[in-house]
Coordinates of C-alpha atoms in Angstrom, one line a residue:
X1 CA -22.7 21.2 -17.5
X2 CA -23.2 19.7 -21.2
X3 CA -20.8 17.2 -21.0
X4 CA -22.1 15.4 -17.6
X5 CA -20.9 11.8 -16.7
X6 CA -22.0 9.4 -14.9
X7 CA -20.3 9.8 -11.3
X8 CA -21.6 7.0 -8.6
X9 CA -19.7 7.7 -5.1
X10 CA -20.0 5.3 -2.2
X11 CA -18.2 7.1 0.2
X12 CA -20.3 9.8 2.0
X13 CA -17.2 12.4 2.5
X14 CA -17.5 13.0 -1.4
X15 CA -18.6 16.5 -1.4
X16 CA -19.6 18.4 -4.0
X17 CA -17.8 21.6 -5.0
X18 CA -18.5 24.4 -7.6
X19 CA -16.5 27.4 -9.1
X20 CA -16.5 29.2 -11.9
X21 CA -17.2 27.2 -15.0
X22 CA -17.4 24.1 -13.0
X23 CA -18.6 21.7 -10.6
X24 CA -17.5 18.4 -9.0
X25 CA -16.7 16.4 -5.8
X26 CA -13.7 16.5 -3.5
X27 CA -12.7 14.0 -0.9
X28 CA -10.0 14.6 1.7
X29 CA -7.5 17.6 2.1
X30 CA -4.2 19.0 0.9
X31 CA -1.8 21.4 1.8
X32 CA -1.1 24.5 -1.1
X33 CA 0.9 27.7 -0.6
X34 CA 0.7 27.4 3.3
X35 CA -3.1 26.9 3.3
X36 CA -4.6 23.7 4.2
X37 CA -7.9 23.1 1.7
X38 CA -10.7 20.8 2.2
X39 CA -13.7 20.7 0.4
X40 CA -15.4 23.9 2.6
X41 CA -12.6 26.5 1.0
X42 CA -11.2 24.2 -2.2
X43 CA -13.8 26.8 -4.5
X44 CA -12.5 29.9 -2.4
X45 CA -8.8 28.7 -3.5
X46 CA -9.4 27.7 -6.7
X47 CA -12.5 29.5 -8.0
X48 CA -11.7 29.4 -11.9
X49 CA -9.3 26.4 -12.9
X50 CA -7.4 23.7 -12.2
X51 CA -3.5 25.0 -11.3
X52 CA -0.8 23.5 -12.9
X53 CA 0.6 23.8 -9.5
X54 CA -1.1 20.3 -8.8
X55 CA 2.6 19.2 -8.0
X56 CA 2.6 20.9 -4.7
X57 CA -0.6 19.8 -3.3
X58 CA 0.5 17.8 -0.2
X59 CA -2.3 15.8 1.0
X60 CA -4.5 12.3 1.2
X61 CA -7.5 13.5 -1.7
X62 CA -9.2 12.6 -4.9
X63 CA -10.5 15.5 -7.2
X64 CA -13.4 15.2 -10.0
X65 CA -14.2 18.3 -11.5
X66 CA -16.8 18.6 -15.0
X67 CA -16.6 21.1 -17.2
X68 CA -18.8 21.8 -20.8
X69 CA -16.3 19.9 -22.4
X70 CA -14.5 17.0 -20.2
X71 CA -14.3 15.2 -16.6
X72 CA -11.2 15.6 -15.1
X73 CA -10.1 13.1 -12.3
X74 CA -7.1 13.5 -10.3
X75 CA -5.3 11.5 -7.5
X76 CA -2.7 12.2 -4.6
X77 CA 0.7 10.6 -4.6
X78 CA -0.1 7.8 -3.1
X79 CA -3.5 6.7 -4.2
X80 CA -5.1 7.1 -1.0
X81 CA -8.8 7.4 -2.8
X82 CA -8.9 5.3 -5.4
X83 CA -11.1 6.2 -8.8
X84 CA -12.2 4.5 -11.4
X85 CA -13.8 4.7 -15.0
X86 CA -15.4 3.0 -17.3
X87 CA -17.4 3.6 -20.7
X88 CA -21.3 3.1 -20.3
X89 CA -23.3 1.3 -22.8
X90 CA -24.4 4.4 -24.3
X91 CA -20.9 5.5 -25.1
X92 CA -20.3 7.7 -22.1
X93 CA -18.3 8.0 -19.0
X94 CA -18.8 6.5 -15.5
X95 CA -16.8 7.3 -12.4
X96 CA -16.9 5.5 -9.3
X97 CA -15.1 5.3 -6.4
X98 CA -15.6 1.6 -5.8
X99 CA -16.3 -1.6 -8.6
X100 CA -18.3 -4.2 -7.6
X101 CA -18.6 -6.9 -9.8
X102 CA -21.6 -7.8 -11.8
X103 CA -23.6 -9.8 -14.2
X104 CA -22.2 -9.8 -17.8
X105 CA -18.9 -8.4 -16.0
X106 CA -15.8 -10.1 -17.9
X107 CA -12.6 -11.1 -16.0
X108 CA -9.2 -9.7 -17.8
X109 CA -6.8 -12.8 -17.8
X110 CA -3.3 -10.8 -17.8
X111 CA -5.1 -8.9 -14.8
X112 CA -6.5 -12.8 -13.2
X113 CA -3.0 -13.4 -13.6
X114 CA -1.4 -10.5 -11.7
X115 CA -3.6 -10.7 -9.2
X116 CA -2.6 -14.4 -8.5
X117 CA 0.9 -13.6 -8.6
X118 CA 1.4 -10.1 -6.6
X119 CA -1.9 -9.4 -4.6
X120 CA -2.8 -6.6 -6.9
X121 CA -3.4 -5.0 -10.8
X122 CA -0.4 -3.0 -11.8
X123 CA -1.0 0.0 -14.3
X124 CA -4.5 1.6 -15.1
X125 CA -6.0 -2.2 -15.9
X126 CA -8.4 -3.4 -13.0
X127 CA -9.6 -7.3 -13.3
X128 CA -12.2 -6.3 -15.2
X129 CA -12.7 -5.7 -18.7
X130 CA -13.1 -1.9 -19.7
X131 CA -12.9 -0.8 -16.5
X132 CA -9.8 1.5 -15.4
X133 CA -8.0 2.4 -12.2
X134 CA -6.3 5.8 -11.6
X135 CA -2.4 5.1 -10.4
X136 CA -0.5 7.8 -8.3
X137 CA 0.0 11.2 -9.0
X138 CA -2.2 11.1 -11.8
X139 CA -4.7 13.4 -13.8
X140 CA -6.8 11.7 -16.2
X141 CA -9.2 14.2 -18.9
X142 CA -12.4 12.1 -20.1
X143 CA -14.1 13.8 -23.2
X144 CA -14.6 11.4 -26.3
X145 CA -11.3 9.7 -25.2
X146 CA -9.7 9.4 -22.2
X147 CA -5.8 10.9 -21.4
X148 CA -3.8 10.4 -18.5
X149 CA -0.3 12.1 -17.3
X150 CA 1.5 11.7 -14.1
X151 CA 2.6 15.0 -12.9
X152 CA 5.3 13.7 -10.4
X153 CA 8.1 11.1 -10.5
X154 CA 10.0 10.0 -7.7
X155 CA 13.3 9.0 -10.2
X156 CA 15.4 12.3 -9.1
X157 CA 18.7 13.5 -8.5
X158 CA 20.1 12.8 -5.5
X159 CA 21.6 15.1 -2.9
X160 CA 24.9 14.7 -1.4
X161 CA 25.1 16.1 2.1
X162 CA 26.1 14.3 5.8
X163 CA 24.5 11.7 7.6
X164 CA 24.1 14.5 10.3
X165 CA 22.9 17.2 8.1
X166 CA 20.2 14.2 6.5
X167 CA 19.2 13.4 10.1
X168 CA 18.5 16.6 11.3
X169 CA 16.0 17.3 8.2
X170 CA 14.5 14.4 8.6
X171 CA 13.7 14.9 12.2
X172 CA 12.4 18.2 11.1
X173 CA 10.7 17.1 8.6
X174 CA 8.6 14.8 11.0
X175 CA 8.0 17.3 13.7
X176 CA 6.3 19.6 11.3
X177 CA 4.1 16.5 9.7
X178 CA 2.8 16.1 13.3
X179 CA 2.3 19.7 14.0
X180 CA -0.2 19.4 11.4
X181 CA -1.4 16.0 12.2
X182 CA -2.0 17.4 15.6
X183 CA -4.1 20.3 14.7
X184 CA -5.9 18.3 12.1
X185 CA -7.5 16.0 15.0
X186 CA -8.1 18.1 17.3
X187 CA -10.6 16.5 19.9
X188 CA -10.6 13.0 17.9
X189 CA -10.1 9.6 19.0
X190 CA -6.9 8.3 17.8
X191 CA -6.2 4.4 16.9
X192 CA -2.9 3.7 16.5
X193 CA -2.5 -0.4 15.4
X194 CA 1.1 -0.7 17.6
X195 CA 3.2 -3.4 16.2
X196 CA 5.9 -2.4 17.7
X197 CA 8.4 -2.0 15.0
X198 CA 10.2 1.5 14.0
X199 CA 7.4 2.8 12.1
X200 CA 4.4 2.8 14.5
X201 CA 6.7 3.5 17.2
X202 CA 7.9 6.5 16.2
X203 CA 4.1 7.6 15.5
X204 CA 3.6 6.8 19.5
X205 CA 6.4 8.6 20.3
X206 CA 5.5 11.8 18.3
X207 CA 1.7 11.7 19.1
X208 CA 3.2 11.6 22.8
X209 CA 5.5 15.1 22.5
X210 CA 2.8 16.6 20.8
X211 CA 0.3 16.0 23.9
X212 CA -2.4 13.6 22.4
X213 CA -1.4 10.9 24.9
X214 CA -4.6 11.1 26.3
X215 CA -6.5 10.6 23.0
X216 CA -5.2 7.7 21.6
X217 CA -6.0 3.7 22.2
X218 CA -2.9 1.7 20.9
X219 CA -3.4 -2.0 19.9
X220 CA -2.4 -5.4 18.7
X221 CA -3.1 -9.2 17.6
X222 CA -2.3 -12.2 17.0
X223 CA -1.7 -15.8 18.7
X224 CA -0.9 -15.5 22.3
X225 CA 2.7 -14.7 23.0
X226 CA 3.6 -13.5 19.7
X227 CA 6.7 -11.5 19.8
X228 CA 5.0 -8.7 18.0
X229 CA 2.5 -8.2 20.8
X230 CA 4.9 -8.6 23.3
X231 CA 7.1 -5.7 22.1
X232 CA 3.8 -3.7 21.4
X233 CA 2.8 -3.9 25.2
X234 CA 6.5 -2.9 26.0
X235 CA 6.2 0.0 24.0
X236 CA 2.6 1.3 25.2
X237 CA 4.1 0.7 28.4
X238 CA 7.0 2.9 28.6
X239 CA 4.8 5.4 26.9
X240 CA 1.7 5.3 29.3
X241 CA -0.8 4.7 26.1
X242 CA -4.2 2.6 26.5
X243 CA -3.4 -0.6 25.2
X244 CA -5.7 -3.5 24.1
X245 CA -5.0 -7.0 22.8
X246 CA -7.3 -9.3 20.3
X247 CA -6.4 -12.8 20.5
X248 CA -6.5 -14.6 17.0
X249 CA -6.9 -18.9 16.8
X250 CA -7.8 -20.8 13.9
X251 CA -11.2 -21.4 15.0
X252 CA -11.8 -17.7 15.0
X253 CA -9.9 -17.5 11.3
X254 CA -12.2 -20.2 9.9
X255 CA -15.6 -18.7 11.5
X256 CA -14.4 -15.7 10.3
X257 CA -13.7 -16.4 6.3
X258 CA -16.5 -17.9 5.8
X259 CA -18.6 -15.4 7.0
X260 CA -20.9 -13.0 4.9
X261 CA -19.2 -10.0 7.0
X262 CA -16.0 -11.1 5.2
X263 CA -17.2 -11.8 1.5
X264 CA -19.3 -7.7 2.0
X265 CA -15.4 -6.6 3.0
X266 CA -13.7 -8.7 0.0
X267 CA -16.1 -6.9 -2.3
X268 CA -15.5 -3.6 -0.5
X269 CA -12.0 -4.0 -0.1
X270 CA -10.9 -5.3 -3.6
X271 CA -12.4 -2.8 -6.2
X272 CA -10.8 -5.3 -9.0
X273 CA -7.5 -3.9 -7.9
X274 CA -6.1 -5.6 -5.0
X275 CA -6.3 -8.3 -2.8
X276 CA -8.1 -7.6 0.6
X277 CA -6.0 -6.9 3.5
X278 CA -7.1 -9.3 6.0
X279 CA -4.5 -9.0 9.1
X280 CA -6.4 -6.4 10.8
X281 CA -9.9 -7.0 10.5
X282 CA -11.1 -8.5 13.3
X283 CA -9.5 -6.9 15.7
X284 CA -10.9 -3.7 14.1
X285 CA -14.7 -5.0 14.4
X286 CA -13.6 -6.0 17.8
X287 CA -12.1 -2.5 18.6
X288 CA -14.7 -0.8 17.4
X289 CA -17.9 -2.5 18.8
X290 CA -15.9 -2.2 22.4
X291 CA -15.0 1.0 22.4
X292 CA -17.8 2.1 20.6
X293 CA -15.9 3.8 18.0
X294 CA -17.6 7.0 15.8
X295 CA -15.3 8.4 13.2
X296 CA -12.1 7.7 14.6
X297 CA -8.7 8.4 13.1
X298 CA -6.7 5.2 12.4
X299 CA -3.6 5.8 12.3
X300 CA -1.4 2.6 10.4
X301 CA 2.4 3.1 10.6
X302 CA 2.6 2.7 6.5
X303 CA 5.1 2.7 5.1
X304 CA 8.0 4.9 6.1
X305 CA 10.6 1.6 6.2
X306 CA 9.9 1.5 2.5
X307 CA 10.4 4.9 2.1
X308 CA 13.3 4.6 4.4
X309 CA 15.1 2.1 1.6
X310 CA 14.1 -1.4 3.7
X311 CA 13.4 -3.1 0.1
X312 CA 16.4 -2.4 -1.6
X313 CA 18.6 -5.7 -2.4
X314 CA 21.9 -5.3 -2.0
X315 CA 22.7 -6.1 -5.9
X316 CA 21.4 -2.5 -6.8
X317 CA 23.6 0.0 -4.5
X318 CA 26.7 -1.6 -6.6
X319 CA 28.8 1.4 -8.2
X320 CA 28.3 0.3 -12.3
X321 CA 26.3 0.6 -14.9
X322 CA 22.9 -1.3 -15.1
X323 CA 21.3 -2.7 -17.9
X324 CA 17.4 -3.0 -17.8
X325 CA 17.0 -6.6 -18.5
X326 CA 18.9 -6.5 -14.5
X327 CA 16.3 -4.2 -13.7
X328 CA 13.4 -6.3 -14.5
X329 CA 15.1 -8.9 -12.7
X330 CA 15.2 -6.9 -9.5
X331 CA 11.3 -6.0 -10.0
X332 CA 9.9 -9.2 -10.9
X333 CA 10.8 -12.2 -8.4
X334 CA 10.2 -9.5 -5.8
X335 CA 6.6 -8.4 -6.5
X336 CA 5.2 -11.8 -8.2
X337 CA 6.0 -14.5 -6.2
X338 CA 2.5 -15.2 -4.3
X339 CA 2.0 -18.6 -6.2
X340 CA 5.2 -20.4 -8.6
X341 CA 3.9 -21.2 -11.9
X342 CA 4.6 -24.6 -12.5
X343 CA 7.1 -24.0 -16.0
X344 CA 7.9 -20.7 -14.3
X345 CA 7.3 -16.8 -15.0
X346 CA 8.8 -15.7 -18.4
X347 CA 10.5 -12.2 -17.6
X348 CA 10.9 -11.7 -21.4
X349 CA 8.0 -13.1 -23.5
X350 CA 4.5 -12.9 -20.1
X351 CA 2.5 -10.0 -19.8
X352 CA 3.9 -9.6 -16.8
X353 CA 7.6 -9.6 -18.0
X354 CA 6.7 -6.9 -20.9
X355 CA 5.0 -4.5 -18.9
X356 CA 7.7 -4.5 -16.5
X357 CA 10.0 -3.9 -18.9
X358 CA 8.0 -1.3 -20.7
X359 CA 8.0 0.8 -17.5
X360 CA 11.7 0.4 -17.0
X361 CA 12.6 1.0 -20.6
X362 CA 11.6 4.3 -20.3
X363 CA 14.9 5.2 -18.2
X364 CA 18.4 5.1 -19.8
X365 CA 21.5 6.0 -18.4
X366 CA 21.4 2.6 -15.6
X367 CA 23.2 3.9 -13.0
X368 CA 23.2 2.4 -9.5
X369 CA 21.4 6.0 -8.1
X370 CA 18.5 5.8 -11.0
X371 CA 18.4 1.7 -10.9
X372 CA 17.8 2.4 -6.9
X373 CA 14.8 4.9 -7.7
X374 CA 13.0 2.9 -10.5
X375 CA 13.2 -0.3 -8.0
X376 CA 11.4 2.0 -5.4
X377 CA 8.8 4.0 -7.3
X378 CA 7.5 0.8 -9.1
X379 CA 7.2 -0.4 -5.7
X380 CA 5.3 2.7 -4.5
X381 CA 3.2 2.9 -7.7
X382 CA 2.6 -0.4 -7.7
X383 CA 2.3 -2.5 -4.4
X384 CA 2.3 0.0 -1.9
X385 CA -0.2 2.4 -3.4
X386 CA -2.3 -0.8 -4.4
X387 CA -2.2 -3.5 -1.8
X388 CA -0.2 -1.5 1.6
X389 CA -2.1 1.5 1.3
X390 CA -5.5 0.0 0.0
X391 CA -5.5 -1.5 3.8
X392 CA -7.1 1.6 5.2
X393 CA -10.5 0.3 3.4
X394 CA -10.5 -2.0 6.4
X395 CA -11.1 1.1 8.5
X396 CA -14.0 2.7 6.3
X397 CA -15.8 -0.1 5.8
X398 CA -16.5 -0.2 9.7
X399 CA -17.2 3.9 9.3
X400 CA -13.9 5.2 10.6
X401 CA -11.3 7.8 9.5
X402 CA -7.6 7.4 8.7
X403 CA -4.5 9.3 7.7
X404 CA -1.2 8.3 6.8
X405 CA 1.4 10.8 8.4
X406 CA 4.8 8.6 7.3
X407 CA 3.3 9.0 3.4
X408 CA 3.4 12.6 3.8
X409 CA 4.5 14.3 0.7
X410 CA 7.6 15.9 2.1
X411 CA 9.0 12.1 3.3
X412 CA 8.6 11.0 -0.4
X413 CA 10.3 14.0 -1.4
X414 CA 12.8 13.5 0.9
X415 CA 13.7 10.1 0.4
X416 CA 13.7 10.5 -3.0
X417 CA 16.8 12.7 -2.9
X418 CA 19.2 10.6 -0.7
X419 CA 22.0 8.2 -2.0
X420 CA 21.5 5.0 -2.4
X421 CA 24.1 3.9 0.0
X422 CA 22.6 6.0 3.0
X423 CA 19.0 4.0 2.3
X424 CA 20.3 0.4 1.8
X425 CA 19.0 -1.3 4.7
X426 CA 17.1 2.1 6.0
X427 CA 20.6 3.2 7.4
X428 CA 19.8 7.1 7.4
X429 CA 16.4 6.3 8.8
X430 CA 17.5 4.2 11.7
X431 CA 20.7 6.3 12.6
X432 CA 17.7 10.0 12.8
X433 CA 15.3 7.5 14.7
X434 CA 18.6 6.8 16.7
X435 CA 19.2 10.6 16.9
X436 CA 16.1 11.7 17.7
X437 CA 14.6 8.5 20.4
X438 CA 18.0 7.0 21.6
X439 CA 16.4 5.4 24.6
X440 CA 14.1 3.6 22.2
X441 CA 16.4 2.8 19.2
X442 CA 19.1 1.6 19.0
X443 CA 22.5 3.0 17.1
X444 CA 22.5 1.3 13.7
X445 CA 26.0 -0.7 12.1
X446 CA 26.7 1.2 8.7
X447 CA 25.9 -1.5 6.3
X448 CA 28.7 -3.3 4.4
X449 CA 28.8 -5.3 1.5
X450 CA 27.1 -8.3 1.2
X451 CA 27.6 -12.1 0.9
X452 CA 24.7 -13.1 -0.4
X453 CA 23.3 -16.7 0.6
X454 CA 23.1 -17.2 -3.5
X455 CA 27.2 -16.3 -3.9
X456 CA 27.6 -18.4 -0.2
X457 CA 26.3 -21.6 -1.2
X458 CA 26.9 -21.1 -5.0
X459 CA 25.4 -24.3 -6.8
X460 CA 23.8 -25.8 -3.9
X461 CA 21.6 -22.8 -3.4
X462 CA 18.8 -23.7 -5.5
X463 CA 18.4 -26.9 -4.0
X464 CA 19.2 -25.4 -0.3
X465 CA 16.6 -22.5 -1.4
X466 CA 13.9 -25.3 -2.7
X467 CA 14.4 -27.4 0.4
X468 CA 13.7 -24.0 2.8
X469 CA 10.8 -22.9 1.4
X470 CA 9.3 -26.6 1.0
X471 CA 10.2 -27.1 4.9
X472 CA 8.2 -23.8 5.4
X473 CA 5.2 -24.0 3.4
X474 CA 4.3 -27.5 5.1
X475 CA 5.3 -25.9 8.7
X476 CA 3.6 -22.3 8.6
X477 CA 0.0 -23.7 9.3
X478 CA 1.7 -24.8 12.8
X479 CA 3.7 -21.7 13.4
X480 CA 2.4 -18.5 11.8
X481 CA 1.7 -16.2 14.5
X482 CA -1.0 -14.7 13.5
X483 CA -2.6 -18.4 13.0
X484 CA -3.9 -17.0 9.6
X485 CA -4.1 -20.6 8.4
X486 CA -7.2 -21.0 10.4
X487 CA -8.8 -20.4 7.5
X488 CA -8.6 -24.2 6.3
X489 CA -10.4 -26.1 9.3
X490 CA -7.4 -28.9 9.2
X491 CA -4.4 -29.4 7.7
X492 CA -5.3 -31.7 5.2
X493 CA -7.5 -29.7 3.4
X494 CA -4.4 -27.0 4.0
X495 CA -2.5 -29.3 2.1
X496 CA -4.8 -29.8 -0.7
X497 CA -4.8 -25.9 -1.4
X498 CA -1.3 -25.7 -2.2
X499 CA -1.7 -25.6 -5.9
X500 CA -4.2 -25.3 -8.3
X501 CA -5.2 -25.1 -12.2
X502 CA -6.7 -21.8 -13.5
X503 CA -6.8 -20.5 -17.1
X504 CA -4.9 -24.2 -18.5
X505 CA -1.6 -23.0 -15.7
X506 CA -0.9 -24.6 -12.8
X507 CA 0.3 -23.0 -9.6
X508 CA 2.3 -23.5 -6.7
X509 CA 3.9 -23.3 -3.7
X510 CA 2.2 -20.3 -2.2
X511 CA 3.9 -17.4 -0.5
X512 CA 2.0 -16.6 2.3
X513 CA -1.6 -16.1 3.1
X514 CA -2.0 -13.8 0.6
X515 CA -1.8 -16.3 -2.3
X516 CA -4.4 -17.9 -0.6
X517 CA -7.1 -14.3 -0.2
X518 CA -6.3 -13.8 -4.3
X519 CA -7.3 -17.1 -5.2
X520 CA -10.5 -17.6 -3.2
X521 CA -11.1 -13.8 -3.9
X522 CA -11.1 -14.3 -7.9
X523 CA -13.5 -17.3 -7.4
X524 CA -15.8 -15.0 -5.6
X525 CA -15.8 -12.3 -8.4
X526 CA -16.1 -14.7 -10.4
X527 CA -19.2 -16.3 -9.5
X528 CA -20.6 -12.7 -8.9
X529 CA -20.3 -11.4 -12.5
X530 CA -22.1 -14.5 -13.8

């Protein structure tokens, strides 16, 4: 091909593909037309072009196919495999699948800030300078200048049917994403992380009616006693599933961070995109050194309570008409709130608070239906496609498989298309779960309306609110259960990393231990692109 970039690919299930007129790599699979392609039949079903059927691939895959006259990249709709892509010093194209920082690498301060603020880059930016990130559902054509369109939105129309009638198609729905799961890993080991809430539950309990019982090794973590694990045993339990427990402590926390096994993942992990999920690492090493693990299929219950409508705020399911400066407001305090700027984040005049607004300016007509959808697919776009999802690197990087059945295609579609007043508080998800499992969940209440805690205490809730979190942010080194603060060896030095200066802004009062992974993990990319 004449118009060749440059394509570096880390991971080794890249593989290469070529039809007629051109050539290129293919990671993953995807269902089309009732045929389920992988890289072995992806030329025999598309021999000449790219289809503008893209829309109905159904799948976890990235796609980079090279022509005589342009690279085309393209991701699923959720970002699964993430790509990237940069200019070379010679004025052409690189693709990678990874970015790793290096020497004469310059930080992005709008991205420094981001990162700080919400664990990951929103958009196409990455914290680095001229390097880009594809986002969901996305094809982007490199010849002298790059063009990207997304070729799916999740802001729809919304159906209007019974709770019943909803139910039933869900459960449906589910059973045929597990008939395929199942024949997908046929004669694999299956890891299912167990927390024992409604999403890996209902994994357990579909793996289990569709015979795998025998195949899969459920576990959990955290500080001895942790609710969490207890209700994960319960669950393994009553389902007759092999179940194993790591045991976190801050001693193991503060071996553990500073540890060159954790700064390789960080690097791994991050990609200048997101902050490096952290809650499941060591008991994945673990896991896999005693089981001796070889290309298992981790299965992590993300993210069908999202889906489902769990981070919806009551505000937004109102019956009126919106206006987008309310929107932003939903967005904003929501998704950046890992460290408090010490004059505050502007929602109007900060990067931040003009991209935001760019995105939701694009939508008219405010409605509480279409406010509902933009509030979720910036969420999916954004922080779960970039920070949930990006979790599975945990999994690769210790040379396993994953999958993500409750991000299946036909769940995205579906919850896309139900009213907003059947999702608030995952009411039409709980009541199916209830439908299908009632022995293992429980009937849900139908929501009503809300007082919130800001219209209960009225003026005294800022104080009230200020008071709480300050009470929490000195106690959480003592009580998280996961003992994440481990990371600090006491709790004086804990203390003195509750705010710092960066870039001439000060920050504060961190959220949770996240704020803490972004900060330290900037430093370190910091110091590597010296």
């Amino acid at each position: 091909m004449a118009n060749k970039c440059k394509l570096n690919l880390r991971h080794k299930e890249f593989y290469p593909i070529q039809g007629a007129g051109y050539e290129g790599f293919f990671r993953g699979y995807f269902y089309y037309e009732n045929q389920y392609v992988t890289h072995e039949n992806f030329v025999d079903v598309f021999n000449e072009a790219l289809p503008e059927e893209i829309t109905q691939w159904n799948g976890e895959f990235a796609l980079i196919l090279q022509t005589e006259d342009e690279t085309t990249l393209v991701t699923d709709k959720k970002r699964t495999i993430p790509l990237f892509y940069s200019k070379s010093e010679t004025n052409g194209w690189i693709v990678q699948d990874f970015i790793e920082p290096k020497a004469s690498m310059s930080i992005r301060k709008d991205s420094e800030e981001e990162l700080l603020l919400a664990g990951f880059v929103s958009g196409e930016k990455t914290l680095f300078d001229g390097w880009y990130q594809l986002e969901i559902a996305t094809i982007v054509h490199l010849k002298e200048n790059a063009s990207k369109y997304c070729y799916y939105s999740y802001v729809t129309e919304k159906d209007q049917d019974s709770l019943d009638n909803f139910a039933e198609e869900l459960a449906h729905i589910l059973h045929n994403i597990f008939d395929d799961l199942v024949a997908r890993l046929a004669g694999r080991k299956i890891i299912l992380p167990l927390s024992g809430g409604y999403d890996s539950r209902i994994i357990a309990l579909l793996l289990k009616d569709k015979g795998l019982s025998d195949s899969i090794i459920t576990f959990t973590y955290g500080r001895p006693g942790n609710g969490e694990a207890t209700v994960s045993k319960q669950i393994a339990d009553r389902l007759g599933l092999q179940w194993k427990y790591f045991s976190y402590d801050k001693a193991m926390w503060e071996e553990l961070y500073r540890s060159k096994l954790w700064k390789d993942y960080v690097v791994y992990a991050c990609n200048g995109a997101s902050v490096a999920h952290l809650q499941d690492f060591p008991s994945t090493k673990l896991l896999v050194e005693e089981e001796g693990l070889e290309n298992a299929v981790f299965i992590p219950g993300h993210s069908l309570d999202f889906l489902g409508g769990s981070h919806l705020p009551y505000e937004a399911i109102l019956d009126k008409e919106f206006t987008s400066q309310e929107v932003v407001d939903f967005i904003i305090p929501k998704h950046f709130r890992l460290w408090q700027l010490e004059n505050g984040l502007s929602h109007t005049t900060s990067d931040i608070g003009k991209s935001v607004t760019k995105d939701v300016s694009s939508y008219k007509t405010l409605t509480n239906e279409r406010v509902t959808s933009i509030i979720d697919e910036w969420n999916w776009k954004e922080r779960q496609a970039k920070f949930i999802i990006n979790s599975v690197r945990v999994y690769e990087y210790f040379d396993q498989d994953w999958t993500l059945p409750l991000w299946d295609d036909r769940l995205i579609y579906f919850f896309s298309k139900i009213p907003a007043d059947m999702k608030y508080k995952k009411y039409l998800y709980d009541y199916a779960l209830h439908k299908m499992y009632p022995n293992f969940y429980p009937l849900p209440p139908k929501p009503g309306a809300e007082n919130s805690l800001k219209n209960k205490y009225g003026v005294l809730y800022p104080l009230l609110r200020k008071v709480y979190r300050k009470r929490k942010l000195y106690r959480q080194y003592f009580e998280e259960p996961m003992e994440w603060y481990g990371i600090y060896p006491t709790y004086k030095q804990y203390k003195q990393s509750l705010s710092f200066k960066r870039n001439g802004t000060k920050y504060t009062h961190p959220y949770n231990i996240n704020a803490f992974i972004a900060k330290d993990m900037i430093q370190m990319m910091k110091e590597l692109a010296k």
